[in-house]
PDB file of C-alpha atoms in Angstrom:
ATOM      1  CA  MET A   1      24.762 -43.324 -35.140  1.00 56.00           C
ATOM      2  CA  ASN A   2      26.477 -39.954 -35.668  1.00 67.00           C
ATOM      3  CA  ALA A   3      26.219 -37.391 -32.852  1.00 79.00           C
ATOM      4  CA  ILE A   4      24.425 -34.127 -33.678  1.00 82.00           C
ATOM      5  CA  ALA A   5      26.786 -31.151 -33.476  1.00 77.00           C
ATOM      6  CA  ASP A   6      26.272 -28.716 -30.573  1.00 78.00           C
ATOM      7  CA  VAL A   7      27.252 -25.499 -32.360  1.00 79.00           C
ATOM      8  CA  GLN A   8      26.161 -23.188 -29.513  1.00 76.00           C
ATOM      9  CA  SER A   9      28.749 -24.712 -27.186  1.00 76.00           C
ATOM     10  CA  SER A  10      31.646 -24.233 -29.599  1.00 80.00           C
ATOM     11  CA  PRO A  11      34.301 -21.626 -28.693  1.00 84.00           C
ATOM     12  CA  ASP A  12      34.168 -18.045 -29.943  1.00 81.00           C
ATOM     13  CA  LEU A  13      37.424 -16.204 -30.689  1.00 84.00           C
ATOM     14  CA  ARG A  14      36.224 -12.573 -30.740  1.00 90.00           C
ATOM     15  CA  ASN A  15      36.724 -12.043 -26.990  1.00 92.00           C
ATOM     16  CA  MET A  16      33.363 -10.280 -26.708  1.00 96.00           C
ATOM     17  CA  PRO A  17      30.990 -11.185 -23.835  1.00 96.00           C
ATOM     18  CA  ILE A  18      27.243 -10.522 -24.266  1.00 96.00           C
ATOM     19  CA  ASN A  19      25.416  -8.812 -21.409  1.00 96.00           C
ATOM     20  CA  GLN A  20      22.011 -10.314 -22.173  1.00 97.00           C
ATOM     21  CA  VAL A  21      21.010 -12.981 -24.665  1.00 98.00           C
ATOM     22  CA  GLY A  22      17.886 -15.121 -24.746  1.00 98.00           C
ATOM     23  CA  ILE A  23      14.285 -14.975 -25.912  1.00 98.00           C
ATOM     24  CA  LYS A  24      11.797 -12.125 -26.129  1.00 98.00           C
ATOM     25  CA  ASP A  25       7.988 -12.009 -26.299  1.00 97.00           C
ATOM     26  CA  LEU A  26       7.320 -15.620 -25.367  1.00 98.00           C
ATOM     27  CA  ARG A  27       3.555 -15.651 -24.781  1.00 98.00           C
ATOM     28  CA  LEU A  28       2.153 -18.095 -22.239  1.00 97.00           C
ATOM     29  CA  PRO A  29      -0.883 -18.438 -19.963  1.00 97.00           C
ATOM     30  CA  ILE A  30      -0.031 -17.946 -16.292  1.00 97.00           C
ATOM     31  CA  THR A  31      -1.776 -17.981 -12.932  1.00 96.00           C
ATOM     32  CA  LEU A  32      -1.057 -15.120 -10.528  1.00 95.00           C
ATOM     33  CA  ASP A  33      -1.073 -15.270  -6.749  1.00 90.00           C
ATOM     34  CA  THR A  34      -1.833 -11.848  -5.240  1.00 88.00           C
ATOM     35  CA  ALA A  35      -3.220 -10.410  -2.020  1.00 85.00           C
ATOM     36  CA  GLU A  36      -6.762 -10.488  -3.431  1.00 87.00           C
ATOM     37  CA  GLY A  37      -6.550 -14.085  -4.678  1.00 88.00           C
ATOM     38  CA  SER A  38      -5.566 -15.959  -7.821  1.00 93.00           C
ATOM     39  CA  GLN A  39      -6.354 -15.023 -11.404  1.00 95.00           C
ATOM     40  CA  ASN A  40      -5.499 -16.383 -14.813  1.00 96.00           C
ATOM     41  CA  THR A  41      -3.986 -14.150 -17.479  1.00 97.00           C
ATOM     42  CA  VAL A  42      -1.670 -14.247 -20.486  1.00 98.00           C
ATOM     43  CA  ALA A  43       1.928 -13.082 -20.122  1.00 98.00           C
ATOM     44  CA  ARG A  44       4.726 -12.011 -22.434  1.00 98.00           C
ATOM     45  CA  LEU A  45       8.130 -13.097 -21.178  1.00 98.00           C
ATOM     46  CA  THR A  46      11.648 -11.927 -21.900  1.00 98.00           C
ATOM     47  CA  MET A  47      14.320 -14.281 -20.541  1.00 98.00           C
ATOM     48  CA  THR A  48      18.039 -13.530 -20.858  1.00 98.00           C
ATOM     49  CA  VAL A  49      21.395 -14.556 -19.391  1.00 97.00           C
ATOM     50  CA  PHE A  50      24.967 -13.327 -19.515  1.00 97.00           C
ATOM     51  CA  LEU A  51      27.081 -15.115 -22.148  1.00 96.00           C
ATOM     52  CA  PRO A  52      30.854 -15.315 -21.595  1.00 94.00           C
ATOM     53  CA  ALA A  53      33.272 -14.243 -24.319  1.00 93.00           C
ATOM     54  CA  ASP A  54      34.487 -17.751 -25.098  1.00 93.00           C
ATOM     55  CA  GLN A  55      31.030 -19.281 -25.735  1.00 92.00           C
ATOM     56  CA  LYS A  56      29.511 -18.954 -29.215  1.00 93.00           C
ATOM     57  CA  GLY A  57      25.838 -19.054 -28.244  1.00 93.00           C
ATOM     58  CA  THR A  58      23.322 -19.791 -25.522  1.00 94.00           C
ATOM     59  CA  HIS A  59      20.851 -22.690 -25.562  1.00 93.00           C
ATOM     60  CA  MET A  60      17.603 -20.957 -26.562  1.00 95.00           C
ATOM     61  CA  SER A  61      15.394 -24.030 -26.166  1.00 95.00           C
ATOM     62  CA  ARG A  62      16.202 -24.244 -22.459  1.00 97.00           C
ATOM     63  CA  PHE A  63      14.369 -20.991 -21.737  1.00 98.00           C
ATOM     64  CA  VAL A  64      11.162 -22.324 -23.246  1.00 97.00           C
ATOM     65  CA  ALA A  65      11.610 -25.744 -21.634  1.00 97.00           C
ATOM     66  CA  LEU A  66      11.891 -24.083 -18.216  1.00 97.00           C
ATOM     67  CA  MET A  67       8.609 -22.220 -18.647  1.00 97.00           C
ATOM     68  CA  GLU A  68       6.831 -25.255 -20.097  1.00 95.00           C
ATOM     69  CA  SER A  69       7.682 -27.129 -16.902  1.00 95.00           C
ATOM     70  CA  GLN A  70       6.410 -24.253 -14.729  1.00 92.00           C
ATOM     71  CA  THR A  71       3.012 -25.179 -13.224  1.00 91.00           C
ATOM     72  CA  GLU A  72       2.856 -23.147 -10.010  1.00 94.00           C
ATOM     73  CA  ALA A  73       1.146 -19.776  -9.608  1.00 96.00           C
ATOM     74  CA  LEU A  74       3.474 -16.823 -10.150  1.00 95.00           C
ATOM     75  CA  CYS A  75       4.381 -14.601  -7.221  1.00 92.00           C
ATOM     76  CA  PHE A  76       7.530 -12.751  -6.131  1.00 91.00           C
ATOM     77  CA  ASN A  77       9.013 -15.815  -4.455  1.00 93.00           C
ATOM     78  CA  ARG A  78       8.226 -18.095  -7.412  1.00 95.00           C
ATOM     79  CA  LEU A  79       9.846 -15.596  -9.800  1.00 96.00           C
ATOM     80  CA  LYS A  80      13.021 -15.671  -7.685  1.00 95.00           C
ATOM     81  CA  ILE A  81      13.116 -19.476  -7.882  1.00 96.00           C
ATOM     82  CA  LEU A  82      12.551 -19.415 -11.665  1.00 97.00           C
ATOM     83  CA  THR A  83      15.356 -16.894 -12.156  1.00 97.00           C
ATOM     84  CA  GLU A  84      17.738 -19.017 -10.109  1.00 97.00           C
ATOM     85  CA  GLU A  85      16.742 -22.139 -12.061  1.00 97.00           C
ATOM     86  CA  MET A  86      17.244 -20.336 -15.383  1.00 98.00           C
ATOM     87  CA  VAL A  87      20.739 -19.134 -14.499  1.00 97.00           C
ATOM     88  CA  ALA A  88      21.742 -22.627 -13.380  1.00 96.00           C
ATOM     89  CA  LEU A  89      20.199 -24.252 -16.449  1.00 96.00           C
ATOM     90  CA  LEU A  90      22.098 -21.926 -18.801  1.00 95.00           C
ATOM     91  CA  ASP A  91      25.403 -22.185 -16.878  1.00 93.00           C
ATOM     92  CA  SER A  92      25.583 -18.435 -16.280  1.00 95.00           C
ATOM     93  CA  HIS A  93      26.202 -16.182 -13.270  1.00 94.00           C
ATOM     94  CA  SER A  94      23.657 -13.519 -14.260  1.00 97.00           C
ATOM     95  CA  GLY A  95      20.192 -13.496 -15.807  1.00 98.00           C
ATOM     96  CA  LYS A  96      16.858 -11.726 -15.963  1.00 98.00           C
ATOM     97  CA  ILE A  97      13.203 -12.725 -16.374  1.00 98.00           C
ATOM     98  CA  SER A  98      10.579 -10.072 -17.164  1.00 98.00           C
ATOM     99  CA  VAL A  99       6.919 -11.093 -17.126  1.00 98.00           C
ATOM    100  CA  SER A 100       4.377  -8.595 -18.537  1.00 98.00           C
ATOM    101  CA  PHE A 101       0.633  -9.172 -18.337  1.00 98.00           C
ATOM    102  CA  PRO A 102      -2.773  -7.503 -17.981  1.00 98.00           C
ATOM    103  CA  PHE A 103      -3.922  -7.549 -14.361  1.00 98.00           C
ATOM    104  CA  PHE A 104      -7.644  -7.311 -13.630  1.00 97.00           C
ATOM    105  CA  ARG A 105      -9.312  -5.907 -10.553  1.00 96.00           C
ATOM    106  CA  LYS A 106     -12.997  -5.911  -9.688  1.00 95.00           C
ATOM    107  CA  LYS A 107     -14.180  -2.465  -8.616  1.00 97.00           C
ATOM    108  CA  ALA A 108     -17.486  -1.199  -7.260  1.00 98.00           C
ATOM    109  CA  ALA A 109     -18.881   2.046  -8.710  1.00 98.00           C
ATOM    110  CA  PRO A 110     -18.843   4.845  -6.087  1.00 98.00           C
ATOM    111  CA  VAL A 111     -22.633   5.405  -5.807  1.00 98.00           C
ATOM    112  CA  SER A 112     -24.553   2.507  -7.356  1.00 98.00           C
ATOM    113  CA  GLY A 113     -22.034  -0.096  -6.176  1.00 98.00           C
ATOM    114  CA  ILE A 114     -22.309  -1.916  -9.505  1.00 98.00           C
ATOM    115  CA  GLN A 115     -19.226  -4.064 -10.057  1.00 97.00           C
ATOM    116  CA  SER A 116     -16.986  -4.291 -13.113  1.00 98.00           C
ATOM    117  CA  LEU A 117     -13.420  -5.184 -14.018  1.00 97.00           C
ATOM    118  CA  LEU A 118     -10.648  -2.695 -14.745  1.00 98.00           C
ATOM    119  CA  ASP A 119      -7.368  -3.757 -16.345  1.00 98.00           C
ATOM    120  CA  TYR A 120      -3.844  -2.611 -15.488  1.00 98.00           C
ATOM    121  CA  ASP A 121      -0.547  -3.346 -17.278  1.00 98.00           C
ATOM    122  CA  VAL A 122       1.952  -5.028 -14.941  1.00 98.00           C
ATOM    123  CA  THR A 123       5.543  -6.222 -15.333  1.00 98.00           C
ATOM    124  CA  LEU A 124       7.386  -8.341 -12.777  1.00 97.00           C
ATOM    125  CA  THR A 125      11.154  -8.611 -13.225  1.00 97.00           C
ATOM    126  CA  GLY A 126      13.566 -10.867 -11.381  1.00 96.00           C
ATOM    127  CA  GLU A 127      17.302 -10.440 -11.928  1.00 96.00           C
ATOM    128  CA  ILE A 128      20.440 -12.142 -10.693  1.00 96.00           C
ATOM    129  CA  LYS A 129      23.554 -10.046 -11.182  1.00 93.00           C
ATOM    130  CA  ASN A 130      26.913 -11.360  -9.976  1.00 82.00           C
ATOM    131  CA  GLY A 131      25.143 -13.672  -7.544  1.00 84.00           C
ATOM    132  CA  ALA A 132      22.781 -11.079  -6.005  1.00 92.00           C
ATOM    133  CA  TYR A 133      19.007 -11.216  -6.636  1.00 94.00           C
ATOM    134  CA  SER A 134      16.692  -8.221  -6.976  1.00 93.00           C
ATOM    135  CA  HIS A 135      13.166  -7.755  -8.228  1.00 92.00           C
ATOM    136  CA  THR A 136      11.151  -4.872  -9.592  1.00 96.00           C
ATOM    137  CA  LEU A 137       7.452  -4.269 -10.013  1.00 97.00           C
ATOM    138  CA  LYS A 138       6.091  -1.994 -12.737  1.00 98.00           C
ATOM    139  CA  VAL A 139       2.410  -1.003 -12.817  1.00 98.00           C
ATOM    140  CA  LEU A 140       0.622   1.301 -15.261  1.00 98.00           C
ATOM    141  CA  VAL A 141      -2.461   2.811 -13.622  1.00 98.00           C
ATOM    142  CA  PRO A 142      -5.025   4.766 -15.701  1.00 98.00           C
ATOM    143  CA  VAL A 143      -6.662   7.653 -13.817  1.00 98.00           C
ATOM    144  CA  THR A 144      -8.435  10.971 -14.364  1.00 98.00           C
ATOM    145  CA  SER A 145      -6.652  14.307 -13.974  1.00 98.00           C
ATOM    146  CA  LEU A 146      -8.298  17.744 -14.019  1.00 98.00           C
ATOM    147  CA  CYS A 147      -6.260  20.864 -14.760  1.00 97.00           C
ATOM    148  CA  PRO A 148      -6.006  23.315 -11.810  1.00 97.00           C
ATOM    149  CA  CYS A 149      -5.201  26.221 -14.145  1.00 96.00           C
ATOM    150  CA  SER A 150      -8.248  25.548 -16.320  1.00 97.00           C
ATOM    151  CA  LYS A 151     -10.478  25.432 -13.252  1.00 97.00           C
ATOM    152  CA  GLU A 152      -9.021  28.664 -11.852  1.00 96.00           C
ATOM    153  CA  ILE A 153      -9.355  30.787 -15.003  1.00 97.00           C
ATOM    154  CA  SER A 154     -12.670  29.494 -16.362  1.00 96.00           C
ATOM    155  CA  GLN A 155     -16.065  30.844 -15.346  1.00 94.00           C
ATOM    156  CA  TYR A 156     -17.427  27.292 -15.453  1.00 93.00           C
ATOM    157  CA  GLY A 157     -15.978  23.860 -16.131  1.00 92.00           C
ATOM    158  CA  ALA A 158     -12.380  22.724 -16.506  1.00 96.00           C
ATOM    159  CA  HIS A 159     -10.645  20.445 -18.959  1.00 95.00           C
ATOM    160  CA  ASN A 160      -9.869  16.947 -17.743  1.00 95.00           C
ATOM    161  CA  GLN A 161      -8.338  13.890 -19.326  1.00 96.00           C
ATOM    162  CA  ARG A 162      -7.360  10.294 -18.821  1.00 97.00           C
ATOM    163  CA  SER A 163      -3.810   9.902 -17.541  1.00 98.00           C
ATOM    164  CA  HIS A 164      -1.393   6.999 -17.313  1.00 98.00           C
ATOM    165  CA  VAL A 165       0.690   6.901 -14.137  1.00 98.00           C
ATOM    166  CA  THR A 166       3.491   4.321 -14.318  1.00 98.00           C
ATOM    167  CA  VAL A 167       5.280   3.267 -11.143  1.00 98.00           C
ATOM    168  CA  THR A 168       8.417   1.106 -11.234  1.00 98.00           C
ATOM    169  CA  ILE A 169       9.730   0.084  -7.830  1.00 98.00           C
ATOM    170  CA  THR A 170      12.706  -1.904  -6.614  1.00 95.00           C
ATOM    171  CA  CYS A 171      11.812  -3.438  -3.291  1.00 89.00           C
ATOM    172  CA  GLY A 172      13.601  -5.328  -0.552  1.00 77.00           C
ATOM    173  CA  SER A 173      10.442  -7.220   0.423  1.00 81.00           C
ATOM    174  CA  GLU A 174       7.230  -7.896  -1.455  1.00 86.00           C
ATOM    175  CA  VAL A 175       4.947  -4.989  -2.341  1.00 93.00           C
ATOM    176  CA  GLY A 176       1.569  -6.057  -3.690  1.00 94.00           C
ATOM    177  CA  ILE A 177       0.276  -5.035  -7.111  1.00 96.00           C
ATOM    178  CA  GLU A 178      -2.938  -3.874  -5.444  1.00 97.00           C
ATOM    179  CA  GLU A 179      -0.972  -1.658  -3.062  1.00 97.00           C
ATOM    180  CA  VAL A 180       0.680   0.200  -5.942  1.00 98.00           C
ATOM    181  CA  ILE A 181      -2.693   0.647  -7.659  1.00 98.00           C
ATOM    182  CA  ASP A 182      -4.265   1.984  -4.454  1.00 98.00           C
ATOM    183  CA  CYS A 183      -1.355   4.388  -3.948  1.00 98.00           C
ATOM    184  CA  VAL A 184      -1.734   5.916  -7.417  1.00 98.00           C
ATOM    185  CA  GLU A 185      -5.540   6.038  -7.516  1.00 98.00           C
ATOM    186  CA  SER A 186      -5.678   7.775  -4.143  1.00 97.00           C
ATOM    187  CA  GLN A 187      -3.523  10.623  -5.513  1.00 97.00           C
ATOM    188  CA  ALA A 188      -5.425  11.170  -8.773  1.00 98.00           C
ATOM    189  CA  SER A 189      -8.166  13.688  -9.406  1.00 98.00           C
ATOM    190  CA  CYS A 190     -10.406  10.638  -9.641  1.00 98.00           C
ATOM    191  CA  GLN A 191      -9.985   6.940 -10.317  1.00 98.00           C
ATOM    192  CA  LEU A 192     -11.474   5.071 -13.274  1.00 98.00           C
ATOM    193  CA  TYR A 193     -14.190   2.423 -13.361  1.00 98.00           C
ATOM    194  CA  GLY A 194     -15.203  -0.060 -16.033  1.00 97.00           C
ATOM    195  CA  LEU A 195     -18.941   0.540 -15.600  1.00 98.00           C
ATOM    196  CA  LEU A 196     -20.811   3.579 -14.282  1.00 98.00           C
ATOM    197  CA  LYS A 197     -24.471   4.492 -13.920  1.00 98.00           C
ATOM    198  CA  ARG A 198     -25.670   8.100 -14.152  1.00 98.00           C
ATOM    199  CA  PRO A 199     -25.316   8.803 -10.380  1.00 98.00           C
ATOM    200  CA  ASP A 200     -21.772   7.393 -10.547  1.00 98.00           C
ATOM    201  CA  GLU A 201     -20.906   9.559 -13.546  1.00 98.00           C
ATOM    202  CA  LYS A 202     -22.123  12.643 -11.660  1.00 98.00           C
ATOM    203  CA  TYR A 203     -19.997  11.635  -8.671  1.00 98.00           C
ATOM    204  CA  VAL A 204     -16.725  11.070 -10.578  1.00 98.00           C
ATOM    205  CA  THR A 205     -17.161  14.276 -12.597  1.00 97.00           C
ATOM    206  CA  GLU A 206     -17.654  16.364  -9.475  1.00 97.00           C
ATOM    207  CA  LYS A 207     -14.926  14.552  -7.538  1.00 98.00           C
ATOM    208  CA  ALA A 208     -12.376  15.308 -10.262  1.00 98.00           C
ATOM    209  CA  TYR A 209     -13.483  18.954 -10.323  1.00 97.00           C
ATOM    210  CA  GLU A 210     -12.983  19.215  -6.556  1.00 97.00           C
ATOM    211  CA  ASN A 211      -9.520  17.618  -6.742  1.00 97.00           C
ATOM    212  CA  PRO A 212      -7.539  19.215  -9.611  1.00 98.00           C
ATOM    213  CA  LYS A 213      -4.020  17.922 -10.274  1.00 97.00           C
ATOM    214  CA  PHE A 214      -1.224  19.021 -12.586  1.00 97.00           C
ATOM    215  CA  VAL A 215       0.941  16.271 -14.045  1.00 97.00           C
ATOM    216  CA  GLU A 216       3.615  17.601 -11.663  1.00 98.00           C
ATOM    217  CA  ASP A 217       1.270  17.131  -8.704  1.00 98.00           C
ATOM    218  CA  MET A 218       0.619  13.531  -9.698  1.00 98.00           C
ATOM    219  CA  VAL A 219       4.251  12.403  -9.701  1.00 98.00           C
ATOM    220  CA  ARG A 220       5.139  14.365  -6.569  1.00 98.00           C
ATOM    221  CA  ASP A 221       2.210  13.036  -4.561  1.00 98.00           C
ATOM    222  CA  VAL A 222       2.831   9.419  -5.569  1.00 98.00           C
ATOM    223  CA  ALA A 223       6.582   9.784  -4.942  1.00 98.00           C
ATOM    224  CA  THR A 224       5.925  11.177  -1.461  1.00 98.00           C
ATOM    225  CA  ARG A 225       3.868   8.095  -0.598  1.00 97.00           C
ATOM    226  CA  LEU A 226       6.542   5.720  -1.917  1.00 97.00           C
ATOM    227  CA  ILE A 227       9.388   7.413  -0.027  1.00 97.00           C
ATOM    228  CA  ALA A 228       7.473   6.804   3.207  1.00 96.00           C
ATOM    229  CA  ASP A 229       7.305   3.039   2.515  1.00 96.00           C
ATOM    230  CA  SER A 230      10.354   1.346   4.063  1.00 94.00           C
ATOM    231  CA  ARG A 231       9.997  -1.676   1.750  1.00 94.00           C
ATOM    232  CA  VAL A 232      10.721   0.459  -1.313  1.00 95.00           C
ATOM    233  CA  CYS A 233      14.444   0.739  -2.119  1.00 94.00           C
ATOM    234  CA  GLY A 234      14.048   2.913  -5.213  1.00 97.00           C
ATOM    235  CA  PHE A 235      11.472   3.939  -7.773  1.00 98.00           C
ATOM    236  CA  VAL A 236      10.556   5.758 -10.940  1.00 98.00           C
ATOM    237  CA  VAL A 237       7.206   7.538 -11.209  1.00 98.00           C
ATOM    238  CA  GLU A 238       5.967   8.761 -14.590  1.00 98.00           C
ATOM    239  CA  SER A 239       2.715  10.473 -15.496  1.00 98.00           C
ATOM    240  CA  GLU A 240       1.425  11.109 -18.995  1.00 98.00           C
ATOM    241  CA  ASN A 241      -1.705  13.232 -19.355  1.00 97.00           C
ATOM    242  CA  PHE A 242      -3.454  12.799 -22.713  1.00 97.00           C
ATOM    243  CA  GLU A 243      -4.495  16.429 -22.984  1.00 95.00           C
ATOM    244  CA  SER A 244      -8.066  17.109 -24.108  1.00 95.00           C
ATOM    245  CA  ILE A 245      -7.275  20.631 -25.397  1.00 96.00           C
ATOM    246  CA  HIS A 246      -3.922  19.853 -27.100  1.00 96.00           C
ATOM    247  CA  ASN A 247      -2.652  17.361 -29.632  1.00 97.00           C
ATOM    248  CA  HIS A 248       0.218  16.433 -27.315  1.00 97.00           C
ATOM    249  CA  SER A 249       0.600  14.954 -23.862  1.00 98.00           C
ATOM    250  CA  ALA A 250       1.840  16.532 -20.651  1.00 97.00           C
ATOM    251  CA  TYR A 251       4.557  14.409 -19.008  1.00 98.00           C
ATOM    252  CA  ALA A 252       6.503  14.292 -15.739  1.00 98.00           C
ATOM    253  CA  TYR A 253       9.122  11.908 -14.326  1.00 98.00           C
ATOM    254  CA  ILE A 254      10.679  11.422 -10.886  1.00 98.00           C
ATOM    255  CA  SER A 255      13.491   8.982 -10.099  1.00 98.00           C
ATOM    256  CA  TYR A 256      14.542   8.108  -6.532  1.00 97.00           C
ATOM    257  CA  PRO A 257      17.109   7.905  -5.103  1.00 95.00           C
TER     258      PRO A 257
END
């Protein structure tokens, strides 16, 4: 019986290494382990490795095979193990796994106490580069912001809008998804809820009015909290306010260090 040719493993003569090669947007169900318990969700994965100059191609099927064999709940430690297994499986010294998914949290309305779910976009990334491992956590948190200028110059009322605050942190030890969410929501004019009754709606409207924030205030206040956390090695904080009186967004960005 004739052997099937392994074209990927054949030599390449262009002397051009590839920084990252692999698969993108692999969609799989996963189970998450977090501080508030386990939950099931659906993730999109990007998995890549470094390819040396003398190798024609990587073995794409091995990325999928690795994830198909993955049965444990995903957490920071499990992501580290998966990244190490991927690099070994693909005979590389460097590689990266990014896992993006909707994360759900049950929240109680501020007055009625009625419970509902709110979703957040989360990305966990594990990377091995020249033998050293690092991981990052990215969380997009929707909140309410109310304009301080509008409140100051208006005889009554002030314009407010939904805002997306995105925090990306590199950490030396694990920082929980819930901790990042709490950090951002505590600095907003008001946090969001999936379900509100009339007394709750009155409460969140008045709370936002009493706590106005520019987009600049949002990123500075969140950044100040992150700098004080010794587990955080570096971060990016972005805020995009979807302005209710303009057809454009207000945006601010802080990178540290």
